[in-house]
Amino acid sequence: MRYIPITCEQREAMLRAVGISEVNELFVDIPESVRLTGGLDIPSGMGEIELTSHLRALADRNRSASTLVSFMGAGCYDHHIPSVVDHVMRRPEFFTAYTPYQPEVSQGTLQAIFEYQTGICELTGMDVANASMYDGATAFVEAAFMAARVKKRTKIVVSSAIHPHWRRTLETYADAGVIEPVFVDCDGDVTSLQGIREAVVGAAAVMVASPNIFGCIENLAEIGEIVHEAGALFVVASNPVLLAVMEPPASFGADIVVGEGQSLGSAMSFGGPGLGFFACATRLVRSMPGRLVGRTVDIDGNEAYVLTLSTREQHIRREKATSNICSNHALNALAAGVYLAAVGTEGLSAIARACIAKAHYLRTRLLEVDGFSAYGDTAFGYEFAMRFNGDVATMQRTLLSRGFLAGVNLGSLDAAFDGVVLFAVTEKRTRFEIDSFVEEVASL
Amino acid sequence: MTEQLAHTPGGAPNRGPREAIYELGGAESTCVLPPELDVPEVVLDEALGGVARTRALSLPHVTELEIMRHYSHLADMNFGVDSGFYPLGSCTMKYNPRVNEDACRLEGFSGVHPLQSTETVQGALELMYRLQEALAEISGLPGVTLQPAAGAHGELTALMCFRAAHTASGDPRKKVVIPDTAHGTNPASVTMCGYDTVTIPSGPDGLVDLAALKAALDTDTAAFMLTNPNTVGLFDPQILEITEAVHAVGAYAYCDGANMNAILGKTRPGDMGFDALHINLHKTFSTPHGGGGPGAGPVCVTPELAEYLPSPIVALLDDGTFVPHDPSRTIGRVRSFFGNFGVLVRAYTYVRALGGEGLTEVAEQAVLSANYLKERLKTAYDLPYDRVCMHEFVLSGGRLKREYGVRTLDVAKRLLDHGFHPPTVYFPQIVDEALMIEPTETEPLSALDAFADALIAIAHEAATHPDTLHSAPHTTPVRRLDEARAAREPILRWTAPEK
Ligand SMILES: Cc1ncc(COP(=O)(O)O)c(C=O)c1O
């Protein structure tokens, strides 16, 4: 393929206009010793027919969860994506634009993001949401950095019941010394309240996920009290679909709410791109990372949207910025906005209720057969953990051969969770599929 | 005011402001019907342990047609590469091939869960492995991670590797040196990585001031970060002396690869002595910018640093299977799962579409097109660095400001009336009233000429009708915005008007 429209003749004319005879004269500033003269060792280009079949062959070497009966979640979910979402995403005026730095010709992106921000505020109960972060893990880390900045303390108390990838990400960022995480152990399938009480002294923030990595709902009311008594910020990671039917973290005094937003209209796509959502209380907005869209008027008095409070950001504040983030996940935020409009309040609640009911049905049925036992008994949403008495990987391989993705092996994410399987059940699963799955499990 | 220009950006119908989606439809309007429940209903509050939602939730209530009309209207108010020429310097707004879009939507890619067993995702892992290989070849740096979600994330990832390597050798360091032309993400990444930023002034030629660099470098310096070609569009000819000076104090040389489009197949950062580089796939490798993202910012490093790369990278075993692999001294994870895989599919598709020769031609044409435009514009505006440029160049609107009181901002806004997206403005900060112009290789000559004609006409207009520029744009869906008001009384979400 070739995406260059300049003809040979035009190229000659352009060279003449520049006053040279050969294009290599433009590369004279490159020291001769490091000029690449032999070309790149990359196979020759392909035409569209060959290219498409090459890509298709690669894609066909994957078994797509969306074509199997999948009970996998752990931060990436097989929710239904209404057709309308991708049709909006494919409008080139959206996806071929960049950051809306010229608001007069970017009202589409700006308004869509403003509406996305509104949806996240509605779900989380928080006052402000930014225009997106990369993913849930980096949003979580940014919340820790923000808390450290706000409180001028480095200690961050973190639940051990968070996603192991998030924990690993937080630990990586912590190596720079800007934050010092202290992990609080679990008490069964939830974070130990006593552990939080002991660790919270002198902390900038306490960070929990609810639902946590076992799918369980943490006691946010009580944790919130402990945190605020100690003068720390309360950071809660949440699941945006569940928030349709679950009391939002704001009601328990959360100061910052973050999470993975892939469930809202982004494909699983092997784990990316999804988006990180990030919301906080108004009083903290000037310490917030990321872009914000605000509403204002133009000189004719028309309502219009613009990037605002940018003095927090890297292009203005440089080393004093609230984050280094520049490109974010705007297109996924657009998808989330379209998704929320497509399902609406009742629709999202119904989806959440369906997921919850199906997850509870699966768990009840699994408890009736041999092999799995309860990991704990705390209330959960549409994801739950179970112990398997046997080799998890072998069990999963057998069930895969019968067309099922039998949950996520938590032991493969963190050795501390060996033997624990996490099941997620979305609205896409039918009773028939669940029953068939349980039958297969029973026959193992 | 003089005549209004007939066409609007992209030729879109000139649609004015639109009500919020929250104001559309009625309480009964629905788009997607909720699923029928085929399992026993649960009592919500019981299932959720007493925390069922009590707060009202107010999402839009609209039909599918209303959604399409709403977003069509919003799209019509937007300007993308497909709308018209988008010479936004440093952002490489090239054409986004549609075959890339089709590829990433193949169900075998888009429907894969990241925690599936490796034998069920061999195609995805192979694609990542092949892309790692291609980026290693292009950069001359054999260790590659595809994890970072954007350029800034890549910068931070590389700095973390430097920190880990210095710490491992018992020599943790404190500061990172950058030139004053650096992009804002560079110093912001430095801070997130716990280092202090030391900014050195550039020379009068827009290049690194070697003496200033040497004076700033010492054994407490962890790294020097340089965008090369740099942000005034010049390839720094002193590059070998620069990387040598950095290495002489035991620091790492980091290349911000935002401008890789200029040098594809012509030279390689690894050969110049850089230890690490990030590549913005959403610039050089044609993946769409998405209205601000998502992109991807792979990092390429030397063999020495490769063992510190974040986990996982993709390895090929002797038996021909691809596996996620943790480098021996990995810094850990920098995000969940496998990176922005959907973006990686698009970039890989692009690499295979063009091949090695095609990529080299990209650089040649991008640089030729920039030099052509520079020649056409250098008398109407000031050209602070009058020499061969790379894929972009920076003009100064200083003369228009001094002589007619017309600022670069006014020029940019007037370009909107001509149907062009403006260049990057006021960056880099060392150029007064900067206009940073990057045409990319995918623009036809007619677009380059039309753009040059418009900018020249605007320079004349600055002399004859400065007020037209001060009040521009005139033909866009909305006009200049009250940004001060937006920041003073921030309205950051929609709320129902009080009854
Ligand atoms: C020179 C330079 N460096 C770094 C970046 C940051 O890249 P990203 O937006 O992908 O984080 C940019 C982006 O505009 C840039 O132009």
PDB file of C-alpha atoms and ligand atoms in Angstrom, chain A residues 98 134 326-327, chain B residues 90-91 150-153 155 183 185-186 227 231 256 258 278 280 282-283, ligand 1:
ATOM      1  CA  TYR A  98      -6.704  15.267  17.872  1.00  0.00           C
ATOM      2  CA  TYR A 134      -5.264   5.360  30.098  1.00  0.00           C
ATOM      3  CA  CYS A 326      -1.128  14.300  27.408  1.00  0.00           C
ATOM      4  CA  SER A 327      -2.844  11.915  24.973  1.00  0.00           C
TER       5      SER A 327
ATOM      6  CA  SER B  90       4.660  17.619  16.520  1.00  0.00           C
ATOM      7  CA  CYS B  91       1.470  15.574  16.121  1.00  0.00           C
ATOM      8  CA  ALA B 150       1.033   7.006  25.026  1.00  0.00           C
ATOM      9  CA  GLY B 151       4.230   8.936  24.509  1.00  0.00           C
ATOM     10  CA  ALA B 152       4.231  10.426  27.987  1.00  0.00           C
ATOM     11  CA  HIS B 153       3.705   6.986  29.477  1.00  0.00           C
ATOM     12  CA  GLU B 155       8.870   8.558  28.723  1.00  0.00           C
ATOM     13  CA  HIS B 183       7.706  19.014  25.217  1.00  0.00           C
ATOM     14  CA  THR B 185       5.486  15.817  29.076  1.00  0.00           C
ATOM     15  CA  ASN B 186       9.273  15.422  29.430  1.00  0.00           C
ATOM     16  CA  THR B 227      13.660  15.165  20.968  1.00  0.00           C
ATOM     17  CA  THR B 231      10.760  20.514  18.327  1.00  0.00           C
ATOM     18  CA  ASP B 256      11.679  11.527  22.600  1.00  0.00           C
ATOM     19  CA  ALA B 258       7.587  12.059  18.648  1.00  0.00           C
ATOM     20  CA  HIS B 278       9.589   6.137  22.775  1.00  0.00           C
ATOM     21  CA  ASN B 280       4.126   7.494  19.309  1.00  0.00           C
ATOM     22  CA  HIS B 282      -0.545   7.544  16.871  1.00  0.00           C
ATOM     23  CA  LYS B 283       1.858   9.833  15.059  1.00  0.00           C
TER      24      LYS B 283
HETATM   25  C1  LIG C   1       7.579  16.135  21.321  1.00  0.00           C
HETATM   26  C2  LIG C   1       6.515  15.397  22.052  1.00  0.00           C
HETATM   27  N1  LIG C   1       6.852  14.620  23.099  1.00  0.00           N
HETATM   28  C3  LIG C   1       5.928  13.917  23.787  1.00  0.00           C
HETATM   29  C4  LIG C   1       4.598  13.985  23.475  1.00  0.00           C
HETATM   30  C5  LIG C   1       3.605  13.253  24.316  1.00  0.00           C
HETATM   31  O1  LIG C   1       3.009  12.201  23.654  1.00  0.00           O
HETATM   32  P1  LIG C   1       1.592  11.633  24.073  1.00  0.00           P
HETATM   33  O2  LIG C   1       0.595  12.674  23.832  1.00  0.00           O
HETATM   34  O3  LIG C   1       1.432  10.444  23.211  1.00  0.00           O
HETATM   35  O4  LIG C   1       1.675  11.273  25.513  1.00  0.00           O
HETATM   36  C6  LIG C   1       4.190  14.790  22.405  1.00  0.00           C
HETATM   37  C7  LIG C   1       2.757  14.853  22.033  1.00  0.00           C
HETATM   38  O5  LIG C   1       2.184  15.739  21.580  1.00  0.00           O
HETATM   39  C8  LIG C   1       5.166  15.514  21.676  1.00  0.00           C
HETATM   40  O6  LIG C   1       4.823  16.286  20.641  1.00  0.00           O
END
